[in-house]
Amino acid sequence: MEPDPAEVLRVHEGVIDRAGLTYRSPPEIIAGLGRVLKVLGIDSKAEGDYAIKCTRRKVRSSYRTETRGAITSYALNGLEPIYGDPAFDSGDEVRFTVEVCRFRNLPHLYSVDIRRLRGNVWTYKFLYHKLLELLDLGSEIHYEDALEPKSNRSYGYI
């Protein structure tokens, strides 16, 4: 039997990015993160039940010449890491953590917190937005979702 996520998850502190909010269950979020990180070619290692340490490898010099100097790539096969616009992404290694957190007094609302550990800020920003875009947590979080699970609600959205 798995422990209750509410007992294991860290309470979110700091700035909230609306794109990282969801009422999906933490195991469902972690499963989605695993799939997205693989698609992006980002190496990942579990740091607990609901935290992942990630590394986007440095660009290979042979890859840079194959693409004629540009290092833009969408690693849809999950083999080659994703690289952004060469004007902002030098192709260096970037390390970051992704953690699912809960909110105090909002039992069904969770946040996907992404924190840079090492690497270029602009490259991290590119990866941050691409990760949340592909994770697609849902563009609309309603106050009611955080207070009561969907199954218990007897009314619809207007």
mmCIF file with all atom_site columns, C-alpha atoms in Angstrom:
data_model
loop_
_atom_site.group_PDB
_atom_site.id
_atom_site.type_symbol
_atom_site.label_atom_id
_atom_site.label_alt_id
_atom_site.label_comp_id
_atom_site.label_asym_id
_atom_site.label_entity_id
_atom_site.label_seq_id
_atom_site.pdbx_PDB_ins_code
_atom_site.Cartn_x
_atom_site.Cartn_y
_atom_site.Cartn_z
_atom_site.occupancy
_atom_site.B_iso_or_equiv
_atom_site.pdbx_formal_charge
_atom_site.auth_seq_id
_atom_site.auth_comp_id
_atom_site.auth_asym_id
_atom_site.auth_atom_id
_atom_site.pdbx_PDB_model_num
ATOM 1   C CA . MET A 1 1   ? 0.000   0.000  0.000   1.00 0.00 ? 1   MET A CA 1
ATOM 2   C CA . GLU A 1 2   ? 1.407   3.381  -1.033  1.00 0.00 ? 2   GLU A CA 1
ATOM 3   C CA . PRO A 1 3   ? 1.604   6.187  1.538   1.00 0.00 ? 3   PRO A CA 1
ATOM 4   C CA . ASP A 1 4   ? -0.873  9.042  1.270   1.00 0.00 ? 4   ASP A CA 1
ATOM 5   C CA . PRO A 1 5   ? 0.707   11.777 -0.921  1.00 0.00 ? 5   PRO A CA 1
ATOM 6   C CA . ALA A 1 6   ? -0.496  14.428 1.542   1.00 0.00 ? 6   ALA A CA 1
ATOM 7   C CA . GLU A 1 7   ? 1.819   12.929 4.169   1.00 0.00 ? 7   GLU A CA 1
ATOM 8   C CA . VAL A 1 8   ? 4.844   12.674 1.854   1.00 0.00 ? 8   VAL A CA 1
ATOM 9   C CA . LEU A 1 9   ? 4.646   15.822 -0.300  1.00 0.00 ? 9   LEU A CA 1
ATOM 10  C CA . ARG A 1 10  ? 6.449   18.999 0.639   1.00 0.00 ? 10  ARG A CA 1
ATOM 11  C CA . VAL A 1 11  ? 4.275   22.091 1.117   1.00 0.00 ? 11  VAL A CA 1
ATOM 12  C CA . HIS A 1 12  ? 4.773   24.575 -1.726  1.00 0.00 ? 12  HIS A CA 1
ATOM 13  C CA . GLU A 1 13  ? 6.466   27.846 -0.802  1.00 0.00 ? 13  GLU A CA 1
ATOM 14  C CA . GLY A 1 14  ? 7.231   30.814 -3.001  1.00 0.00 ? 14  GLY A CA 1
ATOM 15  C CA . VAL A 1 15  ? 6.014   32.001 -6.359  1.00 0.00 ? 15  VAL A CA 1
ATOM 16  C CA . ILE A 1 16  ? 3.241   30.066 -8.097  1.00 0.00 ? 16  ILE A CA 1
ATOM 17  C CA . ASP A 1 17  ? 3.270   29.439 -11.839 1.00 0.00 ? 17  ASP A CA 1
ATOM 18  C CA . ARG A 1 18  ? -0.281  28.841 -13.004 1.00 0.00 ? 18  ARG A CA 1
ATOM 19  C CA . ALA A 1 19  ? 0.951   26.477 -15.728 1.00 0.00 ? 19  ALA A CA 1
ATOM 20  C CA . GLY A 1 20  ? 2.312   24.183 -13.000 1.00 0.00 ? 20  GLY A CA 1
ATOM 21  C CA . LEU A 1 21  ? -0.976  23.837 -11.078 1.00 0.00 ? 21  LEU A CA 1
ATOM 22  C CA . THR A 1 22  ? -3.095  20.728 -11.326 1.00 0.00 ? 22  THR A CA 1
ATOM 23  C CA . TYR A 1 23  ? -5.626  18.636 -9.490  1.00 0.00 ? 23  TYR A CA 1
ATOM 24  C CA . ARG A 1 24  ? -4.294  15.405 -11.035 1.00 0.00 ? 24  ARG A CA 1
ATOM 25  C CA . SER A 1 25  ? -3.092  12.835 -8.518  1.00 0.00 ? 25  SER A CA 1
ATOM 26  C CA . PRO A 1 26  ? 0.640   12.948 -7.660  1.00 0.00 ? 26  PRO A CA 1
ATOM 27  C CA . PRO A 1 27  ? 1.326   9.426  -9.055  1.00 0.00 ? 27  PRO A CA 1
ATOM 28  C CA . GLU A 1 28  ? -0.351  10.477 -12.325 1.00 0.00 ? 28  GLU A CA 1
ATOM 29  C CA . ILE A 1 29  ? 1.788   13.648 -12.449 1.00 0.00 ? 29  ILE A CA 1
ATOM 30  C CA . ILE A 1 30  ? 5.006   11.682 -11.853 1.00 0.00 ? 30  ILE A CA 1
ATOM 31  C CA . ALA A 1 31  ? 4.084   9.170  -14.586 1.00 0.00 ? 31  ALA A CA 1
ATOM 32  C CA . GLY A 1 32  ? 3.463   12.043 -17.025 1.00 0.00 ? 32  GLY A CA 1
ATOM 33  C CA . LEU A 1 33  ? 6.761   13.672 -16.036 1.00 0.00 ? 33  LEU A CA 1
ATOM 34  C CA . GLY A 1 34  ? 8.626   10.445 -16.801 1.00 0.00 ? 34  GLY A CA 1
ATOM 35  C CA . ARG A 1 35  ? 7.116   10.280 -20.283 1.00 0.00 ? 35  ARG A CA 1
ATOM 36  C CA . VAL A 1 36  ? 7.782   13.962 -21.055 1.00 0.00 ? 36  VAL A CA 1
ATOM 37  C CA . LEU A 1 37  ? 11.376  13.862 -19.786 1.00 0.00 ? 37  LEU A CA 1
ATOM 38  C CA . LYS A 1 38  ? 12.044  10.829 -21.983 1.00 0.00 ? 38  LYS A CA 1
ATOM 39  C CA . VAL A 1 39  ? 10.577  12.587 -25.037 1.00 0.00 ? 39  VAL A CA 1
ATOM 40  C CA . LEU A 1 40  ? 12.761  15.637 -24.329 1.00 0.00 ? 40  LEU A CA 1
ATOM 41  C CA . GLY A 1 41  ? 15.867  13.433 -24.039 1.00 0.00 ? 41  GLY A CA 1
ATOM 42  C CA . ILE A 1 42  ? 16.487  14.578 -20.469 1.00 0.00 ? 42  ILE A CA 1
ATOM 43  C CA . ASP A 1 43  ? 18.232  12.148 -18.119 1.00 0.00 ? 43  ASP A CA 1
ATOM 44  C CA . SER A 1 44  ? 16.307  11.715 -14.877 1.00 0.00 ? 44  SER A CA 1
ATOM 45  C CA . LYS A 1 45  ? 16.766  10.040 -11.527 1.00 0.00 ? 45  LYS A CA 1
ATOM 46  C CA . ALA A 1 46  ? 14.176  9.680  -8.759  1.00 0.00 ? 46  ALA A CA 1
ATOM 47  C CA . GLU A 1 47  ? 14.996  11.684 -5.623  1.00 0.00 ? 47  GLU A CA 1
ATOM 48  C CA . GLY A 1 48  ? 12.124  10.283 -3.568  1.00 0.00 ? 48  GLY A CA 1
ATOM 49  C CA . ASP A 1 49  ? 8.536   9.376  -4.369  1.00 0.00 ? 49  ASP A CA 1
ATOM 50  C CA . TYR A 1 50  ? 7.604   12.755 -5.854  1.00 0.00 ? 50  TYR A CA 1
ATOM 51  C CA . ALA A 1 51  ? 10.874  14.439 -6.848  1.00 0.00 ? 51  ALA A CA 1
ATOM 52  C CA . ILE A 1 52  ? 13.119  13.909 -9.879  1.00 0.00 ? 52  ILE A CA 1
ATOM 53  C CA . LYS A 1 53  ? 16.654  15.178 -10.502 1.00 0.00 ? 53  LYS A CA 1
ATOM 54  C CA . CYS A 1 54  ? 17.134  15.988 -14.192 1.00 0.00 ? 54  CYS A CA 1
ATOM 55  C CA . THR A 1 55  ? 20.104  16.623 -16.480 1.00 0.00 ? 55  THR A CA 1
ATOM 56  C CA . ARG A 1 56  ? 20.031  17.852 -20.046 1.00 0.00 ? 56  ARG A CA 1
ATOM 57  C CA . ARG A 1 57  ? 23.359  16.698 -21.496 1.00 0.00 ? 57  ARG A CA 1
ATOM 58  C CA . LYS A 1 58  ? 25.777  19.016 -23.249 1.00 0.00 ? 58  LYS A CA 1
ATOM 59  C CA . VAL A 1 59  ? 25.395  19.093 -27.015 1.00 0.00 ? 59  VAL A CA 1
ATOM 60  C CA . ARG A 1 60  ? 27.725  16.762 -28.923 1.00 0.00 ? 60  ARG A CA 1
ATOM 61  C CA . SER A 1 61  ? 30.086  18.585 -31.253 1.00 0.00 ? 61  SER A CA 1
ATOM 62  C CA . SER A 1 62  ? 29.181  16.141 -34.053 1.00 0.00 ? 62  SER A CA 1
ATOM 63  C CA . TYR A 1 63  ? 25.499  17.003 -33.553 1.00 0.00 ? 63  TYR A CA 1
ATOM 64  C CA . ARG A 1 64  ? 26.300  20.710 -33.924 1.00 0.00 ? 64  ARG A CA 1
ATOM 65  C CA . THR A 1 65  ? 27.994  20.130 -37.299 1.00 0.00 ? 65  THR A CA 1
ATOM 66  C CA . GLU A 1 66  ? 25.229  17.782 -38.492 1.00 0.00 ? 66  GLU A CA 1
ATOM 67  C CA . THR A 1 67  ? 22.734  20.605 -38.071 1.00 0.00 ? 67  THR A CA 1
ATOM 68  C CA . ARG A 1 68  ? 25.066  23.233 -39.624 1.00 0.00 ? 68  ARG A CA 1
ATOM 69  C CA . GLY A 1 69  ? 25.721  25.125 -36.411 1.00 0.00 ? 69  GLY A CA 1
ATOM 70  C CA . ALA A 1 70  ? 22.119  25.342 -35.268 1.00 0.00 ? 70  ALA A CA 1
ATOM 71  C CA . ILE A 1 71  ? 21.341  23.283 -32.223 1.00 0.00 ? 71  ILE A CA 1
ATOM 72  C CA . THR A 1 72  ? 17.565  23.347 -32.377 1.00 0.00 ? 72  THR A CA 1
ATOM 73  C CA . SER A 1 73  ? 16.039  19.929 -32.074 1.00 0.00 ? 73  SER A CA 1
ATOM 74  C CA . TYR A 1 74  ? 12.814  18.372 -30.983 1.00 0.00 ? 74  TYR A CA 1
ATOM 75  C CA . ALA A 1 75  ? 13.838  15.007 -29.621 1.00 0.00 ? 75  ALA A CA 1
ATOM 76  C CA . LEU A 1 76  ? 10.579  13.240 -30.308 1.00 0.00 ? 76  LEU A CA 1
ATOM 77  C CA . ASN A 1 77  ? 12.291  9.864  -30.331 1.00 0.00 ? 77  ASN A CA 1
ATOM 78  C CA . GLY A 1 78  ? 13.640  10.421 -26.805 1.00 0.00 ? 78  GLY A CA 1
ATOM 79  C CA . LEU A 1 79  ? 17.234  9.739  -27.827 1.00 0.00 ? 79  LEU A CA 1
ATOM 80  C CA . GLU A 1 80  ? 18.768  13.183 -28.366 1.00 0.00 ? 80  GLU A CA 1
ATOM 81  C CA . PRO A 1 81  ? 18.196  15.974 -25.824 1.00 0.00 ? 81  PRO A CA 1
ATOM 82  C CA . ILE A 1 82  ? 16.164  18.986 -26.880 1.00 0.00 ? 82  ILE A CA 1
ATOM 83  C CA . TYR A 1 83  ? 18.030  22.237 -27.566 1.00 0.00 ? 83  TYR A CA 1
ATOM 84  C CA . GLY A 1 84  ? 16.604  25.696 -27.981 1.00 0.00 ? 84  GLY A CA 1
ATOM 85  C CA . ASP A 1 85  ? 17.397  28.646 -30.211 1.00 0.00 ? 85  ASP A CA 1
ATOM 86  C CA . PRO A 1 86  ? 21.195  28.949 -30.538 1.00 0.00 ? 86  PRO A CA 1
ATOM 87  C CA . ALA A 1 87  ? 20.934  32.662 -29.705 1.00 0.00 ? 87  ALA A CA 1
ATOM 88  C CA . PHE A 1 88  ? 19.943  31.686 -26.156 1.00 0.00 ? 88  PHE A CA 1
ATOM 89  C CA . ASP A 1 89  ? 20.961  28.046 -25.787 1.00 0.00 ? 89  ASP A CA 1
ATOM 90  C CA . SER A 1 90  ? 24.691  27.369 -25.996 1.00 0.00 ? 90  SER A CA 1
ATOM 91  C CA . GLY A 1 91  ? 24.080  23.636 -25.662 1.00 0.00 ? 91  GLY A CA 1
ATOM 92  C CA . ASP A 1 92  ? 25.688  23.381 -22.229 1.00 0.00 ? 92  ASP A CA 1
ATOM 93  C CA . GLU A 1 93  ? 24.585  20.960 -19.548 1.00 0.00 ? 93  GLU A CA 1
ATOM 94  C CA . VAL A 1 94  ? 21.607  22.054 -17.436 1.00 0.00 ? 94  VAL A CA 1
ATOM 95  C CA . ARG A 1 95  ? 20.613  20.427 -14.151 1.00 0.00 ? 95  ARG A CA 1
ATOM 96  C CA . PHE A 1 96  ? 17.308  20.956 -12.403 1.00 0.00 ? 96  PHE A CA 1
ATOM 97  C CA . THR A 1 97  ? 14.825  19.255 -10.091 1.00 0.00 ? 97  THR A CA 1
ATOM 98  C CA . VAL A 1 98  ? 11.140  18.654 -10.636 1.00 0.00 ? 98  VAL A CA 1
ATOM 99  C CA . GLU A 1 99  ? 9.007   18.097 -7.545  1.00 0.00 ? 99  GLU A CA 1
ATOM 100 C CA . VAL A 1 100 ? 5.305   17.642 -6.956  1.00 0.00 ? 100 VAL A CA 1
ATOM 101 C CA . CYS A 1 101 ? 4.216   19.773 -4.003  1.00 0.00 ? 101 CYS A CA 1
ATOM 102 C CA . ARG A 1 102 ? 0.966   20.299 -2.155  1.00 0.00 ? 102 ARG A CA 1
ATOM 103 C CA . PHE A 1 103 ? -0.656  23.427 -0.763  1.00 0.00 ? 103 PHE A CA 1
ATOM 104 C CA . ARG A 1 104 ? -1.598  23.964 2.832   1.00 0.00 ? 104 ARG A CA 1
ATOM 105 C CA . ASN A 1 105 ? -5.413  24.028 3.242   1.00 0.00 ? 105 ASN A CA 1
ATOM 106 C CA . LEU A 1 106 ? -6.033  23.080 -0.433  1.00 0.00 ? 106 LEU A CA 1
ATOM 107 C CA . PRO A 1 107 ? -6.019  19.278 -0.257  1.00 0.00 ? 107 PRO A CA 1
ATOM 108 C CA . HIS A 1 108 ? -6.623  18.447 -3.931  1.00 0.00 ? 108 HIS A CA 1
ATOM 109 C CA . LEU A 1 109 ? -4.461  21.077 -5.619  1.00 0.00 ? 109 LEU A CA 1
ATOM 110 C CA . TYR A 1 110 ? -0.827  20.301 -6.485  1.00 0.00 ? 110 TYR A CA 1
ATOM 111 C CA . SER A 1 111 ? 2.063   22.219 -7.981  1.00 0.00 ? 111 SER A CA 1
ATOM 112 C CA . VAL A 1 112 ? 4.865   21.000 -10.233 1.00 0.00 ? 112 VAL A CA 1
ATOM 113 C CA . ASP A 1 113 ? 7.907   22.905 -8.957  1.00 0.00 ? 113 ASP A CA 1
ATOM 114 C CA . ILE A 1 114 ? 10.912  23.096 -11.274 1.00 0.00 ? 114 ILE A CA 1
ATOM 115 C CA . ARG A 1 115 ? 14.142  24.496 -9.826  1.00 0.00 ? 115 ARG A CA 1
ATOM 116 C CA . ARG A 1 116 ? 17.423  25.151 -11.605 1.00 0.00 ? 116 ARG A CA 1
ATOM 117 C CA . LEU A 1 117 ? 20.501  23.656 -9.969  1.00 0.00 ? 117 LEU A CA 1
ATOM 118 C CA . ARG A 1 118 ? 23.147  24.405 -12.586 1.00 0.00 ? 118 ARG A CA 1
ATOM 119 C CA . GLY A 1 119 ? 23.402  25.787 -16.083 1.00 0.00 ? 119 GLY A CA 1
ATOM 120 C CA . ASN A 1 120 ? 22.489  28.784 -18.193 1.00 0.00 ? 120 ASN A CA 1
ATOM 121 C CA . VAL A 1 121 ? 19.379  30.653 -17.019 1.00 0.00 ? 121 VAL A CA 1
ATOM 122 C CA . TRP A 1 122 ? 18.005  31.176 -20.541 1.00 0.00 ? 122 TRP A CA 1
ATOM 123 C CA . THR A 1 123 ? 18.459  27.509 -21.404 1.00 0.00 ? 123 THR A CA 1
ATOM 124 C CA . TYR A 1 124 ? 16.738  26.545 -18.146 1.00 0.00 ? 124 TYR A CA 1
ATOM 125 C CA . LYS A 1 125 ? 13.864  28.898 -18.956 1.00 0.00 ? 125 LYS A CA 1
ATOM 126 C CA . PHE A 1 126 ? 13.431  27.229 -22.358 1.00 0.00 ? 126 PHE A CA 1
ATOM 127 C CA . LEU A 1 127 ? 13.396  23.755 -20.770 1.00 0.00 ? 127 LEU A CA 1
ATOM 128 C CA . TYR A 1 128 ? 11.058  24.909 -17.974 1.00 0.00 ? 128 TYR A CA 1
ATOM 129 C CA . HIS A 1 129 ? 8.426   26.191 -20.400 1.00 0.00 ? 129 HIS A CA 1
ATOM 130 C CA . LYS A 1 130 ? 8.792   23.233 -22.798 1.00 0.00 ? 130 LYS A CA 1
ATOM 131 C CA . LEU A 1 131 ? 8.385   20.758 -19.923 1.00 0.00 ? 131 LEU A CA 1
ATOM 132 C CA . LEU A 1 132 ? 5.220   22.423 -18.622 1.00 0.00 ? 132 LEU A CA 1
ATOM 133 C CA . GLU A 1 133 ? 3.840   22.788 -22.156 1.00 0.00 ? 133 GLU A CA 1
ATOM 134 C CA . LEU A 1 134 ? 4.244   19.071 -22.909 1.00 0.00 ? 134 LEU A CA 1
ATOM 135 C CA . LEU A 1 135 ? 3.065   18.030 -19.457 1.00 0.00 ? 135 LEU A CA 1
ATOM 136 C CA . ASP A 1 136 ? -0.184  19.875 -20.220 1.00 0.00 ? 136 ASP A CA 1
ATOM 137 C CA . LEU A 1 137 ? -1.527  20.061 -16.693 1.00 0.00 ? 137 LEU A CA 1
ATOM 138 C CA . GLY A 1 138 ? -4.594  21.927 -17.850 1.00 0.00 ? 138 GLY A CA 1
ATOM 139 C CA . SER A 1 139 ? -5.010  25.573 -18.603 1.00 0.00 ? 139 SER A CA 1
ATOM 140 C CA . GLU A 1 140 ? -7.916  26.138 -16.268 1.00 0.00 ? 140 GLU A CA 1
ATOM 141 C CA . ILE A 1 141 ? -7.702  25.551 -12.557 1.00 0.00 ? 141 ILE A CA 1
ATOM 142 C CA . HIS A 1 142 ? -10.862 26.560 -10.764 1.00 0.00 ? 142 HIS A CA 1
ATOM 143 C CA . TYR A 1 143 ? -11.127 27.369 -7.083  1.00 0.00 ? 143 TYR A CA 1
ATOM 144 C CA . GLU A 1 144 ? -13.742 24.625 -6.663  1.00 0.00 ? 144 GLU A CA 1
ATOM 145 C CA . ASP A 1 145 ? -11.270 22.005 -7.959  1.00 0.00 ? 145 ASP A CA 1
ATOM 146 C CA . ALA A 1 146 ? -8.931  22.658 -5.063  1.00 0.00 ? 146 ALA A CA 1
ATOM 147 C CA . LEU A 1 147 ? -11.661 22.379 -2.444  1.00 0.00 ? 147 LEU A CA 1
ATOM 148 C CA . GLU A 1 148 ? -13.551 19.312 -3.583  1.00 0.00 ? 148 GLU A CA 1
ATOM 149 C CA . PRO A 1 149 ? -12.693 16.366 -5.843  1.00 0.00 ? 149 PRO A CA 1
ATOM 150 C CA . LYS A 1 150 ? -14.564 16.239 -9.149  1.00 0.00 ? 150 LYS A CA 1
ATOM 151 C CA . SER A 1 151 ? -16.404 13.047 -8.223  1.00 0.00 ? 151 SER A CA 1
ATOM 152 C CA . ASN A 1 152 ? -18.140 14.767 -5.285  1.00 0.00 ? 152 ASN A CA 1
ATOM 153 C CA . ARG A 1 153 ? -19.246 17.844 -7.240  1.00 0.00 ? 153 ARG A CA 1
ATOM 154 C CA . SER A 1 154 ? -22.874 18.022 -8.333  1.00 0.00 ? 154 SER A CA 1
ATOM 155 C CA . TYR A 1 155 ? -22.612 21.141 -10.509 1.00 0.00 ? 155 TYR A CA 1
ATOM 156 C CA . GLY A 1 156 ? -20.845 21.984 -13.740 1.00 0.00 ? 156 GLY A CA 1
ATOM 157 C CA . TYR A 1 157 ? -18.777 24.880 -15.001 1.00 0.00 ? 157 TYR A CA 1
ATOM 158 C CA . ILE A 1 158 ? -20.563 27.871 -16.410 1.00 0.00 ? 158 ILE A CA 1
#
